[in-house]
mmCIF file of C-alpha atoms in Angstrom:
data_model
loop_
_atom_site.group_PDB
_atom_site.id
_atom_site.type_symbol
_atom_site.label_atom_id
_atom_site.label_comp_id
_atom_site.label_asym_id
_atom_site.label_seq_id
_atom_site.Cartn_x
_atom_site.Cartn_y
_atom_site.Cartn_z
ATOM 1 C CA UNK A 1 2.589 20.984 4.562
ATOM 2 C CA UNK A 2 -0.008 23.070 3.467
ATOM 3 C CA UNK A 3 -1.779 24.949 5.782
ATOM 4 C CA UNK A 4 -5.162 23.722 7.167
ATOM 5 C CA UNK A 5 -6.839 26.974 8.811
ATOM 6 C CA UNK A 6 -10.106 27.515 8.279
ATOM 7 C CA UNK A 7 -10.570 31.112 6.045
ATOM 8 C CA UNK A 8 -13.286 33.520 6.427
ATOM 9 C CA UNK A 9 -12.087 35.636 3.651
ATOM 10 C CA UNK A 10 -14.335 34.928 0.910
ATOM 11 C CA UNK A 11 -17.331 35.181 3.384
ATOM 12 C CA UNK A 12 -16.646 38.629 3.993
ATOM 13 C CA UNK A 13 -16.716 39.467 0.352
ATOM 14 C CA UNK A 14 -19.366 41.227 -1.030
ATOM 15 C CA UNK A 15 -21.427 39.400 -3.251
ATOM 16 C CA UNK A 16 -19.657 40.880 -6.729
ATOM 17 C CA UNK A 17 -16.641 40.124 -5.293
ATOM 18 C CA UNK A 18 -17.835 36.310 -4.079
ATOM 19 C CA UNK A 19 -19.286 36.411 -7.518
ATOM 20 C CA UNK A 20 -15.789 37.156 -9.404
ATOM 21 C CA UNK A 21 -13.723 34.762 -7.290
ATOM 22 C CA UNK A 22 -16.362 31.911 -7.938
ATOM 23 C CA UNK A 23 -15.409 32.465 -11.930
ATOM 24 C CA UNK A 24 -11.770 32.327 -11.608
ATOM 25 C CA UNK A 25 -11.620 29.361 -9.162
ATOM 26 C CA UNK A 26 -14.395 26.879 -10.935
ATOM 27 C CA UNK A 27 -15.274 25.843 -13.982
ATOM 28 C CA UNK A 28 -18.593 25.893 -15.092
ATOM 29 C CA UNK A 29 -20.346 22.855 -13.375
ATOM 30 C CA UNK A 30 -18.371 23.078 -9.983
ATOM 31 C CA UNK A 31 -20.979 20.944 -8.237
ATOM 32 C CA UNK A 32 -19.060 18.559 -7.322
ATOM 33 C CA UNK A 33 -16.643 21.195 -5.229
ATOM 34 C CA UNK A 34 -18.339 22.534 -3.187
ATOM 35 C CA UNK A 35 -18.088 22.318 0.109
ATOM 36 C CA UNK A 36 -14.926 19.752 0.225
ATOM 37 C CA UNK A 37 -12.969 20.747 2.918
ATOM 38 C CA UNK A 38 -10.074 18.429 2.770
ATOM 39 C CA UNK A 39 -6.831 19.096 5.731
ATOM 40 C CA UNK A 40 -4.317 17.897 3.589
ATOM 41 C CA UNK A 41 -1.555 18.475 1.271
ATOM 42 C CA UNK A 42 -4.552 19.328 -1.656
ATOM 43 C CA UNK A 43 -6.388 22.595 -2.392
ATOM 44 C CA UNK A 44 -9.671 21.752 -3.344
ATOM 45 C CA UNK A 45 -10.897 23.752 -5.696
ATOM 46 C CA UNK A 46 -14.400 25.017 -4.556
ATOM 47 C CA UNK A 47 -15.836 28.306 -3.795
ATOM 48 C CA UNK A 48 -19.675 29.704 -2.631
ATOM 49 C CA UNK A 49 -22.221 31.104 -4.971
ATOM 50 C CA UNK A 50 -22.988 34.643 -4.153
ATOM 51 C CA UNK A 51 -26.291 34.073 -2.079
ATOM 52 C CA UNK A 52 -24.825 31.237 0.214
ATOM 53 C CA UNK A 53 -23.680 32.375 3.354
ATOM 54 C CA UNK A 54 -22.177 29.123 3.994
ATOM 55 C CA UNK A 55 -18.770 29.519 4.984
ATOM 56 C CA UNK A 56 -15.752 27.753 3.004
ATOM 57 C CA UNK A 57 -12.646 26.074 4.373
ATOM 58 C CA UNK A 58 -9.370 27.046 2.054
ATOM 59 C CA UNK A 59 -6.936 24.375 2.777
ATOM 60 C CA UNK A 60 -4.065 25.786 0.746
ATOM 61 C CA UNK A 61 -1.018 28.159 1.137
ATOM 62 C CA UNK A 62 -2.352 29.864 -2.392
ATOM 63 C CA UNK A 63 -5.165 32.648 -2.193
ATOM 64 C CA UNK A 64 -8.472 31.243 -3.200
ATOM 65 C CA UNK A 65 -8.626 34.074 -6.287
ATOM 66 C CA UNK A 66 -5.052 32.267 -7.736
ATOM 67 C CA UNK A 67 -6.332 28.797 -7.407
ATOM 68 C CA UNK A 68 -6.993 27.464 -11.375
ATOM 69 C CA UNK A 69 -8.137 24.664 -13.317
ATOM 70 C CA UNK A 70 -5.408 22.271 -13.686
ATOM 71 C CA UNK A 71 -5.564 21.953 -17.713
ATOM 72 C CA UNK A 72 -8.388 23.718 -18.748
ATOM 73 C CA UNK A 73 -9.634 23.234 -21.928
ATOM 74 C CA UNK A 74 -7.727 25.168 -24.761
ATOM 75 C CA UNK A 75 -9.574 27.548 -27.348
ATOM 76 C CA UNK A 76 -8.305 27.463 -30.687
ATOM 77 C CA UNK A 77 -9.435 29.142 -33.807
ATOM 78 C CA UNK A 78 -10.156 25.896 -35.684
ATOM 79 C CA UNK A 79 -9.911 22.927 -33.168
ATOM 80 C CA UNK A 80 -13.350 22.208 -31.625
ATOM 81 C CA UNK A 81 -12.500 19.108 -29.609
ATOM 82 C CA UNK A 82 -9.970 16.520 -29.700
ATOM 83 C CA UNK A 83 -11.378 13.226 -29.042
ATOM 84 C CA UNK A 84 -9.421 10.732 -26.624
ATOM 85 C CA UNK A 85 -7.164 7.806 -28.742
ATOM 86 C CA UNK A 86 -8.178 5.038 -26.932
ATOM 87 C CA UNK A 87 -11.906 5.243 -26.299
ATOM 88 C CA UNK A 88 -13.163 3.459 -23.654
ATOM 89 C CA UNK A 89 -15.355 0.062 -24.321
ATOM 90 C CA UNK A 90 -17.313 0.358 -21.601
ATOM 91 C CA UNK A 91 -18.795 -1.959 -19.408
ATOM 92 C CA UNK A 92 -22.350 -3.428 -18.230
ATOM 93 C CA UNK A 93 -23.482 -2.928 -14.396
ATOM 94 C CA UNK A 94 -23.429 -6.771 -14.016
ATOM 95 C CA UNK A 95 -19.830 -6.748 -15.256
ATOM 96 C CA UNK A 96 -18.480 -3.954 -12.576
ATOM 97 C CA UNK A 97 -20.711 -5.271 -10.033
ATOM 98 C CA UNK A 98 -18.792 -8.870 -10.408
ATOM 99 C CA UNK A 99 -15.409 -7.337 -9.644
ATOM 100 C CA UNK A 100 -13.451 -8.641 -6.437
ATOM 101 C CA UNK A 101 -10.658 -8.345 -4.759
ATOM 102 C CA UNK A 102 -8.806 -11.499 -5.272
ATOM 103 C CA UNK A 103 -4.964 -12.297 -4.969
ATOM 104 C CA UNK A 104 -2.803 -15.099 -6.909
ATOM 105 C CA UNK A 105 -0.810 -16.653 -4.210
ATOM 106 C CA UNK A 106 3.121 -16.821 -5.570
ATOM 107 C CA UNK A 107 4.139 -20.097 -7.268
ATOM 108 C CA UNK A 108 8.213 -19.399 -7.393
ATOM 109 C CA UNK A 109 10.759 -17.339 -5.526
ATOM 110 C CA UNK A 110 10.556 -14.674 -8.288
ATOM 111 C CA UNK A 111 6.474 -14.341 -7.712
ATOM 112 C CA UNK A 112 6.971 -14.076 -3.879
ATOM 113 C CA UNK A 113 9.616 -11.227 -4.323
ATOM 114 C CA UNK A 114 7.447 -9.420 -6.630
ATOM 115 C CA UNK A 115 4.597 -9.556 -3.857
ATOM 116 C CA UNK A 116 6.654 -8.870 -1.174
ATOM 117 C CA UNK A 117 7.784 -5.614 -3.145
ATOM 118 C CA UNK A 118 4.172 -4.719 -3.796
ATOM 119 C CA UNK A 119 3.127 -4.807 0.326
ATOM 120 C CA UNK A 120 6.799 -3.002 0.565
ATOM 121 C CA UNK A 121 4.942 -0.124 -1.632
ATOM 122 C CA UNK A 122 1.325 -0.503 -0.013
ATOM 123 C CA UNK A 123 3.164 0.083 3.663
ATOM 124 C CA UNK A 124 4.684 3.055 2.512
ATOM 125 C CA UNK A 125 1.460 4.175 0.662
ATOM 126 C CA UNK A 126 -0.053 3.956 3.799
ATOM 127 C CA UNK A 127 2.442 6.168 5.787
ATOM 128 C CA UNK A 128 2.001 8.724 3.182
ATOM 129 C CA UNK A 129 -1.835 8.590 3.293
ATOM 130 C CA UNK A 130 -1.777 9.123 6.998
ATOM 131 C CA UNK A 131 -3.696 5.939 7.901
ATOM 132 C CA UNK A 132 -3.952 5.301 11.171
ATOM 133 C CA UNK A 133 -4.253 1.409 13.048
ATOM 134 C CA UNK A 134 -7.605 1.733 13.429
ATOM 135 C CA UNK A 135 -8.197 2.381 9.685
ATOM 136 C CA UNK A 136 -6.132 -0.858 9.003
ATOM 137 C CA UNK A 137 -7.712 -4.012 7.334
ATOM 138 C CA UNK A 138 -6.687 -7.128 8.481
ATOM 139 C CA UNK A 139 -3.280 -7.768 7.994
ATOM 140 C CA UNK A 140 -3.515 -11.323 7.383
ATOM 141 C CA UNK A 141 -5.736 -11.087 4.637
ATOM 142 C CA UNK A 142 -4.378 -7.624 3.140
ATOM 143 C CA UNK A 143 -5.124 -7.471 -0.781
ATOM 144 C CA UNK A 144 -9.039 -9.337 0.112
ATOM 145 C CA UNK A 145 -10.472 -7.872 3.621
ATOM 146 C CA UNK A 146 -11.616 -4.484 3.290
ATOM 147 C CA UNK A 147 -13.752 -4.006 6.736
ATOM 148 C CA UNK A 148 -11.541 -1.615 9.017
ATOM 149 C CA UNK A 149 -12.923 -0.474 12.536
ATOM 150 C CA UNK A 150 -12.601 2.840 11.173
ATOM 151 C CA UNK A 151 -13.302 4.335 7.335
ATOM 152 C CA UNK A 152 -10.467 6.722 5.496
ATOM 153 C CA UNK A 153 -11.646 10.309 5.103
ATOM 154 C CA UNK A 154 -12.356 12.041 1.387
ATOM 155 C CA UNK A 155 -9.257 13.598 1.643
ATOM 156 C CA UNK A 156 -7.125 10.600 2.439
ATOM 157 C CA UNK A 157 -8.493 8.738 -0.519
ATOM 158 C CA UNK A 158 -7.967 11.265 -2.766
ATOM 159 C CA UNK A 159 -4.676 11.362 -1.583
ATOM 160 C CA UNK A 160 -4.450 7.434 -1.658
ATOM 161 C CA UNK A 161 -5.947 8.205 -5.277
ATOM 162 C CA UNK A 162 -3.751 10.785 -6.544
ATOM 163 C CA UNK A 163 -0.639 9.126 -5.213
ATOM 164 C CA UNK A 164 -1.231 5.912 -6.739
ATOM 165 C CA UNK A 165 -2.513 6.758 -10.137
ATOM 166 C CA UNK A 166 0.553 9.547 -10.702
ATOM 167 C CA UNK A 167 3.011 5.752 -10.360
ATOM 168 C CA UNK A 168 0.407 3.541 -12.022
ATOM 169 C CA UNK A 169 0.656 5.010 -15.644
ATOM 170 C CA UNK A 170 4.248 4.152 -15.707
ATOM 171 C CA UNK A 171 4.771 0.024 -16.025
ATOM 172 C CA UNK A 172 2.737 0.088 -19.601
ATOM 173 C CA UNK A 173 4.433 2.757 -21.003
ATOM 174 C CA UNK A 174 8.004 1.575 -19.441
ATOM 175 C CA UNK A 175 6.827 -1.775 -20.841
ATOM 176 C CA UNK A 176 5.525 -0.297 -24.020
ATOM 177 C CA UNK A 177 8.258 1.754 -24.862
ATOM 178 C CA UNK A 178 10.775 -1.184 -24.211
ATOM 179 C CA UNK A 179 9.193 -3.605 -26.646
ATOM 180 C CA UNK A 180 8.724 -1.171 -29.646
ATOM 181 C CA UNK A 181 12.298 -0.467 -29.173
ATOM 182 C CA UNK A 182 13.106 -3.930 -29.406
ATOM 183 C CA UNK A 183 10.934 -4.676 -32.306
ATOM 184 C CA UNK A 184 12.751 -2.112 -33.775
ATOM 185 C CA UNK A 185 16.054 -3.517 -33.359
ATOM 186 C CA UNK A 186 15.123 -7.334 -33.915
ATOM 187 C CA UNK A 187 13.564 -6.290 -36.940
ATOM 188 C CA UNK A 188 10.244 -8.541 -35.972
ATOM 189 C CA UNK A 189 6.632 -7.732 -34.690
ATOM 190 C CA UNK A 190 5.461 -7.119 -31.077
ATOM 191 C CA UNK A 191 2.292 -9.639 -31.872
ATOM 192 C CA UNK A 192 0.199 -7.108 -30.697
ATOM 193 C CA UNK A 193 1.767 -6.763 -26.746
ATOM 194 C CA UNK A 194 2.715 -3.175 -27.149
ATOM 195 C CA UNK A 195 -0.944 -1.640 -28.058
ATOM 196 C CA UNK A 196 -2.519 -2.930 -24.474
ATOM 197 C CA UNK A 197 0.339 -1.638 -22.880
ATOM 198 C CA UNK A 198 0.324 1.821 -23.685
ATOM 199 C CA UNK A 199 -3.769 1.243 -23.658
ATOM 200 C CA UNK A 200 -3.041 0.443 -20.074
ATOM 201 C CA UNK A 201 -0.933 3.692 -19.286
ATOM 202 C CA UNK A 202 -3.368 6.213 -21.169
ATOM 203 C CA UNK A 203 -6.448 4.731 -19.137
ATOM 204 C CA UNK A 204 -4.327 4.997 -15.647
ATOM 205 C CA UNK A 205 -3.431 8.672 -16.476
ATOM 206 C CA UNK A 206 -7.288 9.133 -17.224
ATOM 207 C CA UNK A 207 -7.891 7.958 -13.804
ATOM 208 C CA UNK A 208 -5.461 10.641 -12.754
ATOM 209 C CA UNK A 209 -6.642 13.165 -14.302
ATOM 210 C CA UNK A 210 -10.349 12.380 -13.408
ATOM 211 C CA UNK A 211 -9.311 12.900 -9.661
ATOM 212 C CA UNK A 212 -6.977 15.957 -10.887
ATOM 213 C CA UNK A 213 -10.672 17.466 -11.212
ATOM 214 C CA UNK A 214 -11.731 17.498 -8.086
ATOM 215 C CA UNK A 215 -8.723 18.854 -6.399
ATOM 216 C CA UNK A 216 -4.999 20.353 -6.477
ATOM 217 C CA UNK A 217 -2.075 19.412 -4.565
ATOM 218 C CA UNK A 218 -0.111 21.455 -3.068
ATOM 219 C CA UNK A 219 3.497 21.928 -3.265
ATOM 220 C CA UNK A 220 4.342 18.529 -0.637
ATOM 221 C CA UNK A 221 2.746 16.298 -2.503
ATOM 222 C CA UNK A 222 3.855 17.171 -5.874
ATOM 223 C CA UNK A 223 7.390 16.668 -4.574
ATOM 224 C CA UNK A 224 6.052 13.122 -3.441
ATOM 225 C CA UNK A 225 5.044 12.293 -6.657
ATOM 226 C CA UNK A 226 8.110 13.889 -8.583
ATOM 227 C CA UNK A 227 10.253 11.369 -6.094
ATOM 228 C CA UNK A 228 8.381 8.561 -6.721
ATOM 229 C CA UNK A 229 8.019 9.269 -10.269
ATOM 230 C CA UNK A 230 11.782 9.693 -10.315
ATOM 231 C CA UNK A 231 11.970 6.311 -8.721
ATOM 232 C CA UNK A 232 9.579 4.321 -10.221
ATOM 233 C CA UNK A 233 9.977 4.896 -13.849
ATOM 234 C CA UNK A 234 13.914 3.350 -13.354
ATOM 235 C CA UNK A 235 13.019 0.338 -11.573
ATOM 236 C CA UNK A 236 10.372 -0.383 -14.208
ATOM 237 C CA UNK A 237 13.298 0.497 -16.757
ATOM 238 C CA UNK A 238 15.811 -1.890 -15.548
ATOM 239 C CA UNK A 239 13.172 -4.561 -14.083
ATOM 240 C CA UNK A 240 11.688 -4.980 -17.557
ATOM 241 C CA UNK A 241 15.002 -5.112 -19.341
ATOM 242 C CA UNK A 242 16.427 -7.774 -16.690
ATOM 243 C CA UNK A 243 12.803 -10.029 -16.614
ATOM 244 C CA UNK A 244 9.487 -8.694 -18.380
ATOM 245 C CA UNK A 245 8.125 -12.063 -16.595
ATOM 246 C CA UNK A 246 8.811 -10.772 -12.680
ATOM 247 C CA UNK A 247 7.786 -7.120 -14.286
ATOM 248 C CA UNK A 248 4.218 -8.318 -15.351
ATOM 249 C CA UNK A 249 3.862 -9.976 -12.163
ATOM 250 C CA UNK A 250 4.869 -7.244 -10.093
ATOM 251 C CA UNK A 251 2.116 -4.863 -11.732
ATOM 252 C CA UNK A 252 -0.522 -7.882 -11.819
ATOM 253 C CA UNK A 253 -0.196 -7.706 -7.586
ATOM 254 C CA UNK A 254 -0.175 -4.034 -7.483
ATOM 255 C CA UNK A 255 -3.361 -4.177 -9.359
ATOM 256 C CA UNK A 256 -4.623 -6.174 -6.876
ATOM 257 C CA UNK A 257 -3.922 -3.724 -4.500
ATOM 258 C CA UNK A 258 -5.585 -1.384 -6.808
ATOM 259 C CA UNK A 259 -8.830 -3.600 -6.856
ATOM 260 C CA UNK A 260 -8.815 -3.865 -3.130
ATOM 261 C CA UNK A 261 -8.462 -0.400 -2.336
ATOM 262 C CA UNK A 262 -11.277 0.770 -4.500
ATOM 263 C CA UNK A 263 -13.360 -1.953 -3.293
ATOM 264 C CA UNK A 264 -13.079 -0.980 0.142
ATOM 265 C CA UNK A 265 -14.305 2.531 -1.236
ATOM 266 C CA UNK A 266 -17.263 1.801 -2.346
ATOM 267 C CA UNK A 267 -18.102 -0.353 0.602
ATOM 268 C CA UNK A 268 -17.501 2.541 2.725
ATOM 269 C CA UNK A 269 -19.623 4.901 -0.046
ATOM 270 C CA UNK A 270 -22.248 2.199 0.434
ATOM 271 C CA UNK A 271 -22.568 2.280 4.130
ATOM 272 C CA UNK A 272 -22.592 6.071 4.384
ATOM 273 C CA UNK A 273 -19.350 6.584 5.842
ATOM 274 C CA UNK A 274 -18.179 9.046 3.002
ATOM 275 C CA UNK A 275 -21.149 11.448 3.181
ATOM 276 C CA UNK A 276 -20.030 14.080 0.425
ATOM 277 C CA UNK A 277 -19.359 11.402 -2.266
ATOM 278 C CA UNK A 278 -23.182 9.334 -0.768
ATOM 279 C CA UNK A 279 -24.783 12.504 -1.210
ATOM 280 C CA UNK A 280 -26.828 12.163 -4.275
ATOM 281 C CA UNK A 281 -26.616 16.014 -5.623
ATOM 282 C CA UNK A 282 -22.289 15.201 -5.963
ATOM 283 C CA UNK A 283 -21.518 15.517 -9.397
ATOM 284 C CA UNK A 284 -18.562 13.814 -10.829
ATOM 285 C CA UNK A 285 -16.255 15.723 -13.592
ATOM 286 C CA UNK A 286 -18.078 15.885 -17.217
ATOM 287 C CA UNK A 287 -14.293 14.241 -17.978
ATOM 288 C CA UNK A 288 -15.241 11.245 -16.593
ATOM 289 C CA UNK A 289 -18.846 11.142 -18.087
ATOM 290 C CA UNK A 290 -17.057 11.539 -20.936
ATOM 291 C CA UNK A 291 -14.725 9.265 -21.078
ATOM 292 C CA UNK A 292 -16.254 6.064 -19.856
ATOM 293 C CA UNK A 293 -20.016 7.085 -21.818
ATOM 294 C CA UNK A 294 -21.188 7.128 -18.336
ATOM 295 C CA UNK A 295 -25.676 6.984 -19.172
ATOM 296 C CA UNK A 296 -28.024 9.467 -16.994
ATOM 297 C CA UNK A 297 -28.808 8.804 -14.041
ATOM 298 C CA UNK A 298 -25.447 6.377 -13.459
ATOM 299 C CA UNK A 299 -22.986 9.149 -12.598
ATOM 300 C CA UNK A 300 -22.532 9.000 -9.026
ATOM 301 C CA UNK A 301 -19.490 8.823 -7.198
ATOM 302 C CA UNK A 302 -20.016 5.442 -6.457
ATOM 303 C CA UNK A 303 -20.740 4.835 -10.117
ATOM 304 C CA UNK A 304 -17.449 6.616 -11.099
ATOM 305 C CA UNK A 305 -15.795 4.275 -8.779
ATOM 306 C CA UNK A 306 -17.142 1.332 -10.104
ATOM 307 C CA UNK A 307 -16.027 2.027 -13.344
ATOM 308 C CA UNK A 308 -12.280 2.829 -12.291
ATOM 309 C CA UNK A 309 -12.407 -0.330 -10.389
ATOM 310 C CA UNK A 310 -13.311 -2.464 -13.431
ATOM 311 C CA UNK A 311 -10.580 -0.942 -15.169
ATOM 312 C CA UNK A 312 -8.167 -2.234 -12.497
ATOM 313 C CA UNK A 313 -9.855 -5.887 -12.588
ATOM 314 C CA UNK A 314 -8.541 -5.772 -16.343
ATOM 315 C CA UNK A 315 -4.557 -4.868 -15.920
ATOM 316 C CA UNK A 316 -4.654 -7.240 -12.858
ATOM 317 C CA UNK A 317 -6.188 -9.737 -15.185
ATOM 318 C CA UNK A 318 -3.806 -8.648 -18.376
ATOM 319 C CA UNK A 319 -0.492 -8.344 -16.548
ATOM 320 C CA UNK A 320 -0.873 -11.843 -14.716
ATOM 321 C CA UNK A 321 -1.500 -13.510 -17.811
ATOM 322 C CA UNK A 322 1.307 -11.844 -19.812
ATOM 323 C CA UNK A 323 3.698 -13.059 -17.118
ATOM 324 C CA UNK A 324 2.744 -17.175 -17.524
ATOM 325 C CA UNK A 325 3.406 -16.401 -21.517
ATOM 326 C CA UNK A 326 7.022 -16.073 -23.474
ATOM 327 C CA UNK A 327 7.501 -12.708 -23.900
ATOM 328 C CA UNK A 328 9.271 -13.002 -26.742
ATOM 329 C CA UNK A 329 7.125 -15.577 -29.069
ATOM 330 C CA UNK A 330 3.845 -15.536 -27.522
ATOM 331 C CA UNK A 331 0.940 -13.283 -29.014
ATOM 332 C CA UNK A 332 -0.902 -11.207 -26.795
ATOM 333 C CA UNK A 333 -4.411 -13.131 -26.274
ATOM 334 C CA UNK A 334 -6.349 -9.930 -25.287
ATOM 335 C CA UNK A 335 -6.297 -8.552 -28.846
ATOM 336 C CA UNK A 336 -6.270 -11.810 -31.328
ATOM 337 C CA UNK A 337 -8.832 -13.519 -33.105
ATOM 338 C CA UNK A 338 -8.997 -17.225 -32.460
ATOM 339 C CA UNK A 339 -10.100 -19.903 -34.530
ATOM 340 C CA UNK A 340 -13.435 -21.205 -34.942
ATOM 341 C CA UNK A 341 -13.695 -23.393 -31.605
ATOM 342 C CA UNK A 342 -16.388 -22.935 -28.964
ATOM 343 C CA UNK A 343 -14.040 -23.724 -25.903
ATOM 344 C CA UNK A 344 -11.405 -21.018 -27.015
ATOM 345 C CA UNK A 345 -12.677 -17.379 -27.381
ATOM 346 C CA UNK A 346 -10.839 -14.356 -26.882
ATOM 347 C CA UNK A 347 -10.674 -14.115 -23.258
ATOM 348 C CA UNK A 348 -11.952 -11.414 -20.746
ATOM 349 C CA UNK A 349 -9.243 -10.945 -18.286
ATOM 350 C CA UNK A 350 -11.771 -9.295 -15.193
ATOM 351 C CA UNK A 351 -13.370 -12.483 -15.308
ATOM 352 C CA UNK A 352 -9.966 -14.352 -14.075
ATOM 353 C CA UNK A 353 -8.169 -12.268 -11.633
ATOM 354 C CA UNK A 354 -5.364 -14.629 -10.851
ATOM 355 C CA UNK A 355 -4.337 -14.766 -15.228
ATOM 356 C CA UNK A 356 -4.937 -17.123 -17.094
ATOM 357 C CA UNK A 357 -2.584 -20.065 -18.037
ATOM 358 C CA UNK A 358 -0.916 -20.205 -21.259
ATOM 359 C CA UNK A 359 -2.065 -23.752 -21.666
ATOM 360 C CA UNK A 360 -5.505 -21.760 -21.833
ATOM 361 C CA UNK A 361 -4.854 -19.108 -24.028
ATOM 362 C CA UNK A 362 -1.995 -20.045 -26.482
ATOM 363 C CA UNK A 363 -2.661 -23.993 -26.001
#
């Protein structure tokens, strides 16, 4: 594990030296940094301006001067900037504020096994996380109650964060990659499935690497997610080729735990029990700003959150539906235009977290 001793080495700099370790370890809006003092298996990367006296707490087994940027941005001699493939749509306040956490209760054997495999992963999520029983929701409403009789810490939801964003980007491309290869083979079109799904992945991995900003992992928990990678990405590989239907399903209940666990986030943002991320001078990565065309004045943690969370509402929304449809006939609803009637418009899949039917969207 990574060591959690507090360091008074970069208080007994001198202020040129304070000044040239603040340059190597942040970029050049570290705002949002400072002063996270996280003991767990994550060096955050923040540092002290030269006329603070406040002292820092280094969390990591690597010297503050050798901690880096994770993927800073690359100069070139012609590039200026290369813009992201899949911008993001966006969304209004009313349509992030209407998000909930809301669970599709199984209709066969298949959709029971699929949840069943989903609370498998959320109790070992929670092992990993270090959440103790008094941090527990209730257990008999799991995916929908998010009061506990005691909140998580930053540091164990950016763990929580980290951990489950680094497995989430894999069932769309899995998916993805599966169905172009078989379009390939059968010599037919996808019918647009394959677009969302590697949509799906690139936004998960911009969730990751929105979080990837405000901290590093150490060594432990990059062998976590290695493992679970490892893991993962087969059981998606072989799940999908055996039944894309019990696949779809399976990811439609993890993002339901997705939903809930960001939910319970911002209710604990809300209610002041995360006082770094309430205070109103954190600033959230210019990545994220970016990314999600985040307006002035709307770019609080909270706000960031909100917007991740919508996201989530969407694949729990996408992946439920694509499991009541035939995989191998069926278009995907999410990107076709419909014919001129009223009652059938493309549908928005945060406003129906359980899926829609097929009855409703292929008729």
């Amino acid at each position: 594990m990574i060591s959690s001793k507090t360091s008074n080495r970069i208080c007994l700099c001198s202020p040129q030296q304070t000044a040239r370790i603040t340059r190597i370890v942040v970029s050049s809006r570290p705002a949002y940094l400072t002063g996270l003092g996280y003991p767990v298996s994550l060096r955050l990367s923040s540092a002290v301006s030269p006329s603070s006296s406040q002292q820092t707490r280094s969390f990591s087994s690597t010297r503050a001067a050798h901690l880096k940027d994770f993927f800073p941005v690359k100069e070139t001699a012609y590039i200026r900037k290369t813009p992201p493939a899949w911008p993001h749509h966006g969304y209004t306040e009313e349509e992030m504020l209407a998000v909930v956490p809301q669970h599709r209760k199984p209709g066969s054997l298949s959709d029971w096994f699929a949840w069943k495999l989903v609370r498998l992963c959320r109790w070992g999520t929670d092992i990993a996380t270090g959440i103790k029983p008094e941090q527990q929701v209730d257990k008999s409403n799991p995916t929908t109650a998010v009061a506990a009789q005691k909140p998580l810490t930053e540091a164990q939801w950016l763990v929580r964060f980290i951990f489950l964003e680094s497995i989430a980007g894999v069932p769309g491309m899995v998916a993805g990659m599966l169905r172009h290869l078989e379009s390939l083979r059968r010599l037919k079109r996808d019918n647009g499935w394959i677009e969302t799904l590697l949509e799906e992945s690139y936004n998960e991995r911009m969730h990751l690497l929105t979080f990837m900003k405000m901290c590093e992992p150490g060594w432990f928990m990059k062998t976590m997610i290695l493992g679970a990678q490892g893991v993962f990405f087969n059981a998606m590989f072989l799940s999908y080729l055996i039944s894309p239907r019990i696949t779809h399903r399976f990811v439609g209940y993890l993002e339901e735990e997705a939903v809930h666990t960001y939910t319970r986030c911002i209710r604990e943002i809300e209610q002041g029990d995360l006082p770094k991320w309430s205070d109103p001078n954190f600033q959230i990565p210019d990545l994220a700003v970016t990314y999600w065309k985040m307006p002035e004045g709307k770019r609080t943690m909270r706000d960031l959150i909100l917007y991740i969370r919508a996201d989530e509402a969407v694949h729990r929304g996408v992946n439920h539906t694509l499991s009541n449809l035939n995989h191998k006939e069926d278009p995907n609803p999410f990107v076709s235009d419909y014919k001129c009637d009223a009652d059938h418009q493309r549908p928005n899949p945060a406003l129906k977290p359980t899926g829609f039917e097929r009855s409703e969207v292929i008729g």
